[in-house]
Amino acid sequence: MANIQRRTIQVKDSSGRVRTVTRYRVRYRDWAGVEHGETFKRAGDAERRKAQVETELAGGTWRDPRRGEIRLDHWASDWIETRHDLRATTRARLETTMRAQVLPKFGKLPLIKISNAAVRGWVTEMLVADLSPATTRKAVFALRSCLEAAVSDGRLTHNPATKVPLPSERAKAPRFLSQSEVEDLVEAMPARYRALVLVGAFGGLRWGEAAGLTRASIDGRRSRIIVTSTAVEVHGKITLGNEPKTRRSKRSVPVARAVMRQLEDHLRLYVGPEPGAVVFTASRGGPLYRATFARQVWRPAAKAAGLPDVTFHTLRHSFVAILVAAGCNVREVSEWAGHHSVAFTLTRYGGLFEDDTDAAVSRLDALLGGEDTRP
């Protein structure tokens, strides 16, 4: 177990005089037999540390205090390399958040020097600097996840980024396009991209799903779009055939036959005959880059259609509204949109579904044998 060694040493004070002082060194071995030593100026502090070390070693909670001395930027670099659980796009966003917000503030500090008070102050600084609540929350979540890994690795005893008050993030109400607005946008698009608007508004595909769509995914006989993979753009490079966002994102989406006929015309005019041919490509070939497409094609067409505020994701919102208007129930909407749960669909789009509360009252009256006493 631990023991205390009393030592007498010579030190120079501020005036340059040499004085004799006493120090107390707590010595002990960890579970692997490695010897450790910690020095204290007072005997009482050494006794308390000795008792603490013995308790931690006996209970299996001891942590080498030197492991927390690694700087956050060095730890974060190693930590991100081990995040094999993240999708490529999610990992890229995490790296950006760490580089832009987290590391400039805490990167040079040892892990053990990051305090809860410092994290709270950092949140205030970001809000004062007019960072959005969403960006602020993402920054804290990134730091929290990084430090949680340090706790699991025995470098910290607790996570200082937990229990930090965060600004609320209010979700914007979805923007829906009417059928006539969708038609105006289709008309304003270059001919080779009109079908892209259709699969967004009437198929509900996310951008990556649409950009990665292949001929084999179009089932004209059954009037279905089969979503099995997605295009991913990271650091200026696009890869095809990636796993969709979630398990439920793999789906078969029914589309109107009128839409399917237009999609089949697009296949005939712009897509190669092989099953793996990409349905939507750049004008000179190759995959669609989102930012380039938005700048060169989408924004000019949207402005011409009188819809300067819409994005490609607006089409996905519109798809949900169209399904609801067609009488589809919430389970069908959730499944065909590829939402991760029916609960999400209700939370995000619940206002689109009819409120049957009055009908429920009548059904309860009938069940209980009551009468309608309203005048």
Coordinates of C-alpha atoms in Angstrom, one line a residue:
M1 CA 0.0 0.0 0.0
A2 CA 1.1 3.6 0.2
N3 CA 3.7 5.1 2.5
I4 CA 5.0 8.6 3.4
Q5 CA 8.7 9.5 3.2
R6 CA 9.8 12.6 5.1
R7 CA 12.5 14.6 3.2
T8 CA 14.6 17.6 4.1
I9 CA 15.8 19.7 1.2
Q10 CA 17.6 23.0 0.5
V11 CA 15.7 25.7 -1.4
K12 CA 16.3 29.3 -2.3
D13 CA 13.7 31.9 -1.3
S14 CA 12.9 35.0 -3.2
S15 CA 15.8 36.9 -1.6
G16 CA 18.2 34.3 -2.7
R17 CA 18.9 32.9 0.8
V18 CA 19.1 29.1 1.1
R19 CA 16.6 27.6 3.5
T20 CA 16.1 24.1 4.8
V21 CA 12.5 22.8 4.3
T22 CA 10.6 19.6 4.9
R23 CA 8.6 17.8 2.2
Y24 CA 6.4 14.7 2.4
R25 CA 6.3 12.3 -0.5
V26 CA 3.5 9.8 -0.8
R27 CA 4.8 6.6 -2.6
Y28 CA 2.7 3.7 -3.8
R29 CA 2.4 1.2 -6.6
D30 CA -0.5 0.9 -9.0
W31 CA -2.2 -2.4 -10.0
A32 CA 0.5 -3.0 -12.6
G33 CA 3.3 -2.6 -10.1
V34 CA 4.4 0.8 -11.4
E35 CA 5.6 3.1 -8.7
H36 CA 4.2 6.6 -8.3
G37 CA 5.2 9.5 -6.0
E38 CA 3.4 12.7 -5.1
T39 CA 5.1 15.4 -3.0
F40 CA 3.3 17.7 -0.5
K41 CA 4.5 20.6 1.7
R42 CA 2.4 19.6 4.7
A43 CA 2.2 16.3 6.6
G44 CA -1.6 16.6 6.8
D45 CA -2.0 16.8 3.1
A46 CA 0.3 13.9 2.6
E47 CA -1.7 11.8 5.1
R48 CA -5.0 12.6 3.4
R49 CA -3.6 11.8 0.0
K50 CA -2.2 8.5 1.3
A51 CA -5.6 7.5 2.7
Q52 CA -7.3 8.5 -0.6
V53 CA -4.9 6.5 -2.7
E54 CA -5.3 3.4 -0.6
T55 CA -9.1 3.6 -0.8
E56 CA -9.0 4.1 -4.5
L57 CA -6.6 1.2 -5.1
A58 CA -8.7 -1.1 -2.9
G59 CA -11.9 0.0 -4.6
G60 CA -10.6 -0.1 -8.2
T61 CA -11.2 3.6 -8.7
W62 CA -7.6 4.9 -8.7
R63 CA -6.6 7.0 -11.6
D64 CA -3.1 8.1 -12.5
P65 CA -3.2 11.9 -12.1
R66 CA -0.6 12.4 -14.8
R67 CA -2.9 11.0 -17.5
G68 CA -5.1 14.1 -17.3
E69 CA -2.1 16.3 -18.1
I70 CA -2.4 15.7 -21.8
R71 CA -3.5 18.8 -23.8
L72 CA -7.0 18.8 -25.2
D73 CA -5.9 19.3 -28.8
H74 CA -3.6 16.2 -28.5
W75 CA -6.3 14.1 -26.9
A76 CA -9.0 15.3 -29.4
S77 CA -6.8 14.3 -32.3
D78 CA -6.4 10.8 -31.1
W79 CA -10.1 10.6 -30.0
I80 CA -11.5 11.6 -33.4
E81 CA -9.4 9.0 -35.1
T82 CA -11.2 6.3 -33.1
R83 CA -14.7 7.5 -33.9
H84 CA -15.4 4.7 -36.3
D85 CA -19.1 4.8 -35.3
L86 CA -19.7 8.1 -37.1
R87 CA -20.9 8.6 -40.7
A88 CA -18.4 10.4 -42.9
T89 CA -20.5 13.6 -43.0
T90 CA -21.1 13.5 -39.2
R91 CA -17.4 13.1 -38.6
A92 CA -16.6 16.0 -40.9
R93 CA -19.0 18.2 -39.0
L94 CA -17.5 17.2 -35.7
E95 CA -14.0 18.0 -36.9
T96 CA -15.2 21.4 -38.1
T97 CA -16.8 22.2 -34.8
M98 CA -13.7 21.1 -32.8
R99 CA -11.5 23.2 -35.1
A100 CA -13.7 26.3 -35.2
Q101 CA -15.1 26.6 -31.6
V102 CA -13.6 24.1 -29.1
L103 CA -9.9 24.0 -29.8
P104 CA -9.4 27.8 -30.0
K105 CA -10.7 28.0 -26.5
F106 CA -9.5 24.9 -24.7
G107 CA -7.0 23.3 -27.1
K108 CA -3.8 24.3 -25.2
L109 CA -5.1 23.4 -21.8
P110 CA -4.4 20.1 -20.0
L111 CA -7.6 18.0 -19.6
I112 CA -7.5 18.4 -15.8
K113 CA -7.4 22.2 -16.1
I114 CA -10.8 22.5 -17.9
S115 CA -13.4 23.3 -15.3
N116 CA -17.2 23.5 -15.4
A117 CA -17.0 27.2 -14.7
A118 CA -14.8 27.7 -17.7
V119 CA -17.2 25.8 -19.9
R120 CA -20.1 27.9 -18.6
G121 CA -18.2 31.1 -19.3
W122 CA -17.4 29.8 -22.8
V123 CA -21.1 29.4 -23.6
T124 CA -21.7 33.0 -22.6
E125 CA -18.8 34.1 -24.8
M126 CA -20.2 32.3 -27.8
L127 CA -23.7 33.8 -27.3
V128 CA -22.2 37.3 -26.8
A129 CA -20.3 36.8 -30.1
D130 CA -23.7 36.2 -31.8
L131 CA -23.2 32.5 -32.5
S132 CA -26.5 30.9 -32.9
P133 CA -28.0 28.6 -30.2
A134 CA -27.6 25.7 -32.5
T135 CA -23.9 26.3 -33.1
T136 CA -23.3 26.9 -29.4
R137 CA -25.0 23.6 -28.5
K138 CA -23.1 21.6 -31.1
A139 CA -19.8 23.1 -29.7
V140 CA -20.6 22.1 -26.1
F141 CA -21.9 18.6 -27.2
A142 CA -18.6 18.1 -29.1
L143 CA -16.5 19.0 -26.1
R144 CA -18.7 16.9 -23.8
S145 CA -18.3 13.9 -26.0
C146 CA -14.5 14.3 -26.2
L147 CA -14.2 14.7 -22.4
E148 CA -16.5 11.7 -21.8
A149 CA -14.0 9.6 -23.7
A150 CA -11.3 10.9 -21.4
V151 CA -13.3 9.9 -18.4
S152 CA -13.7 6.4 -19.8
D153 CA -10.0 6.3 -20.4
G154 CA -9.2 7.1 -16.8
R155 CA -7.8 10.5 -17.6
L156 CA -10.5 12.4 -15.7
T157 CA -12.7 11.5 -12.8
H158 CA -15.7 13.5 -14.1
N159 CA -16.8 15.4 -17.2
P160 CA -16.7 19.2 -16.6
A161 CA -18.8 19.8 -19.7
T162 CA -21.9 18.2 -18.1
K163 CA -24.6 20.1 -16.3
V164 CA -23.9 23.2 -18.3
P165 CA -26.9 25.5 -19.1
L166 CA -27.5 25.7 -22.8
P167 CA -29.6 28.1 -24.9
S168 CA -32.8 26.6 -26.3
E169 CA -32.9 25.9 -30.0
R170 CA -36.2 26.7 -31.6
A171 CA -37.0 24.7 -34.7
K172 CA -38.2 26.7 -37.6
A173 CA -41.6 25.9 -38.9
P174 CA -41.3 23.8 -42.1
R175 CA -41.8 25.7 -45.3
F176 CA -44.2 23.9 -47.7
L177 CA -44.6 24.5 -51.4
S178 CA -48.0 24.2 -53.1
Q179 CA -48.5 22.1 -56.1
S180 CA -48.4 25.2 -58.3
E181 CA -45.2 26.5 -56.7
V182 CA -43.6 23.1 -57.4
E183 CA -44.7 23.3 -61.0
D184 CA -43.3 26.9 -61.3
L185 CA -39.9 25.7 -59.9
V186 CA -39.9 22.7 -62.3
E187 CA -40.5 25.0 -65.2
A188 CA -37.7 27.4 -64.2
M189 CA -35.2 24.6 -63.9
P190 CA -32.9 23.5 -66.8
A191 CA -34.5 20.5 -68.5
R192 CA -32.0 18.0 -67.2
Y193 CA -32.8 18.9 -63.6
R194 CA -36.6 19.1 -63.7
A195 CA -36.9 15.5 -62.6
L196 CA -34.6 16.3 -59.6
V197 CA -37.3 18.7 -58.3
L198 CA -39.9 16.0 -58.8
V199 CA -38.1 13.3 -56.8
G200 CA -37.7 15.9 -54.0
A201 CA -41.3 17.2 -53.9
F202 CA -43.1 14.0 -54.8
G203 CA -40.6 11.3 -53.6
G204 CA -39.3 13.1 -50.5
L205 CA -35.7 12.2 -51.2
R206 CA -32.9 13.9 -49.2
W207 CA -30.2 15.6 -51.2
G208 CA -27.7 12.8 -50.8
E209 CA -30.3 10.2 -51.7
A210 CA -31.2 12.1 -54.9
A211 CA -27.6 12.7 -55.9
G212 CA -26.8 9.0 -55.4
L213 CA -29.8 7.6 -57.1
T214 CA -29.1 5.1 -59.9
R215 CA -31.2 3.7 -62.7
A216 CA -31.6 0.4 -60.9
S217 CA -33.4 2.3 -58.1
I218 CA -36.3 3.4 -60.4
D219 CA -39.0 0.8 -60.6
G220 CA -41.3 2.1 -63.4
R221 CA -43.5 -0.9 -63.5
R222 CA -44.6 -0.5 -59.8
S223 CA -44.1 3.3 -59.8
R224 CA -41.6 3.1 -57.0
I225 CA -38.3 4.8 -56.1
I226 CA -36.1 2.4 -54.1
V227 CA -33.8 4.1 -51.7
T228 CA -30.9 1.9 -50.7
S229 CA -27.8 4.1 -50.7
T230 CA -26.7 7.7 -50.7
A231 CA -24.0 10.0 -52.0
V232 CA -21.7 11.6 -49.4
E233 CA -19.6 14.7 -50.0
V234 CA -16.7 15.2 -47.6
H235 CA -13.8 17.6 -48.0
G236 CA -14.6 18.2 -51.7
K237 CA -14.9 14.5 -52.6
I238 CA -18.1 12.6 -53.4
T239 CA -18.5 8.9 -52.8
L240 CA -21.5 6.9 -54.0
G241 CA -23.1 3.7 -52.6
N242 CA -22.9 4.7 -48.9
E243 CA -25.3 3.5 -46.3
P244 CA -28.3 5.8 -45.9
K245 CA -28.7 8.1 -42.8
T246 CA -30.6 5.6 -40.7
R247 CA -31.9 2.0 -41.0
R248 CA -35.4 3.3 -41.8
S249 CA -33.9 5.5 -44.6
K250 CA -33.8 2.4 -46.7
R251 CA -37.3 2.4 -48.2
S252 CA -39.6 1.9 -51.2
V253 CA -41.4 5.2 -52.0
P254 CA -44.6 5.2 -54.1
V255 CA -44.8 8.0 -56.6
A256 CA -47.7 9.2 -58.8
R257 CA -47.6 7.5 -62.2
A258 CA -47.6 11.0 -63.9
V259 CA -44.4 11.8 -62.0
M260 CA -42.9 8.4 -62.9
R261 CA -43.6 9.0 -66.6
Q262 CA -41.6 12.2 -66.4
L263 CA -38.8 10.4 -64.5
E264 CA -38.7 7.7 -67.2
D265 CA -38.4 10.5 -69.8
H266 CA -35.4 11.8 -67.9
L267 CA -33.8 8.3 -67.8
R268 CA -34.2 8.0 -71.6
L269 CA -32.7 11.4 -72.3
Y270 CA -29.9 11.8 -69.7
V271 CA -29.0 8.5 -68.1
G272 CA -26.9 5.6 -69.4
P273 CA -28.5 2.2 -69.9
E274 CA -26.4 0.4 -67.3
P275 CA -28.2 -0.3 -63.9
G276 CA -25.5 1.6 -61.9
A277 CA -25.8 4.7 -64.0
V278 CA -26.3 7.8 -61.8
V279 CA -29.7 9.5 -62.5
F280 CA -28.7 13.1 -61.8
T281 CA -25.2 14.3 -62.9
A282 CA -23.4 17.5 -63.6
S283 CA -23.9 19.0 -67.0
R284 CA -20.4 17.8 -68.1
G285 CA -20.8 14.5 -66.3
G286 CA -19.8 13.3 -62.9
P287 CA -21.6 13.6 -59.6
L288 CA -23.5 16.7 -58.4
Y289 CA -21.7 18.9 -55.9
R290 CA -24.3 20.5 -53.7
A291 CA -22.8 24.0 -53.3
T292 CA -21.9 24.2 -57.0
F293 CA -25.4 23.1 -58.0
A294 CA -27.0 25.5 -55.6
R295 CA -25.0 28.4 -56.9
Q296 CA -25.2 27.7 -60.6
V297 CA -28.6 26.1 -61.0
W298 CA -30.9 26.0 -57.9
R299 CA -30.8 29.6 -56.7
P300 CA -31.2 31.2 -60.2
A301 CA -34.1 28.9 -60.9
A302 CA -35.7 29.5 -57.5
K303 CA -35.4 33.2 -58.0
A304 CA -36.9 33.0 -61.4
A305 CA -39.8 31.0 -60.0
G306 CA -40.4 33.7 -57.3
L307 CA -39.2 31.3 -54.6
P308 CA -35.9 32.8 -53.5
D309 CA -36.2 31.4 -49.9
V310 CA -36.6 27.7 -50.7
T311 CA -33.9 25.0 -50.5
F312 CA -33.8 21.5 -51.8
H313 CA -34.9 20.3 -48.3
T314 CA -38.0 22.5 -48.7
L315 CA -39.2 19.9 -51.3
R316 CA -38.9 17.2 -48.6
H317 CA -41.2 19.1 -46.3
S318 CA -43.6 19.6 -49.2
F319 CA -43.6 15.9 -49.8
V320 CA -44.9 15.2 -46.3
A321 CA -47.6 17.8 -46.8
I322 CA -48.6 16.2 -50.1
L323 CA -48.9 12.8 -48.5
V324 CA -51.0 14.1 -45.7
A325 CA -53.3 16.0 -48.2
A326 CA -53.6 12.7 -50.1
G327 CA -55.0 11.1 -46.9
C328 CA -52.0 9.0 -45.9
N329 CA -51.8 8.2 -42.2
V330 CA -48.8 9.0 -40.0
R331 CA -47.3 5.6 -40.2
E332 CA -47.2 5.7 -44.0
V333 CA -45.8 9.2 -44.0
S334 CA -43.1 8.3 -41.5
E335 CA -42.2 5.2 -43.5
W336 CA -42.1 6.7 -47.0
A337 CA -40.2 9.8 -45.8
G338 CA -37.6 7.6 -44.1
H339 CA -38.0 9.3 -40.7
H340 CA -36.2 7.5 -37.8
S341 CA -39.5 7.1 -35.9
V342 CA -43.2 7.9 -36.1
A343 CA -42.8 10.1 -33.0
F344 CA -40.5 12.4 -35.0
T345 CA -43.0 12.7 -37.7
L346 CA -45.7 13.7 -35.3
T347 CA -43.4 16.1 -33.5
R348 CA -42.3 17.8 -36.7
Y349 CA -45.4 17.6 -38.8
G350 CA -48.2 17.0 -36.3
G351 CA -50.0 20.2 -37.3
L352 CA -50.7 18.8 -40.7
F353 CA -52.8 15.9 -39.5
E354 CA -56.5 16.4 -38.7
D355 CA -57.6 16.8 -35.1
D356 CA -60.3 14.2 -34.5
T357 CA -60.9 15.3 -30.9
D358 CA -64.6 16.3 -31.5
A359 CA -65.2 12.9 -33.2
A360 CA -63.5 11.2 -30.2
V361 CA -66.0 12.9 -27.8
S362 CA -68.9 11.5 -29.8
R363 CA -67.5 8.0 -29.9
L364 CA -66.9 8.1 -26.1
D365 CA -70.6 9.2 -25.6
A366 CA -71.8 6.4 -27.8
L367 CA -69.6 3.9 -25.9
L368 CA -70.8 5.0 -22.5
G369 CA -74.4 5.4 -23.5
G370 CA -74.4 9.2 -23.0
E371 CA -76.5 11.7 -24.9
D372 CA -75.4 14.8 -26.7
T373 CA -76.9 17.6 -24.6
R374 CA -75.6 20.5 -26.7
P375 CA -78.3 22.9 -28.0

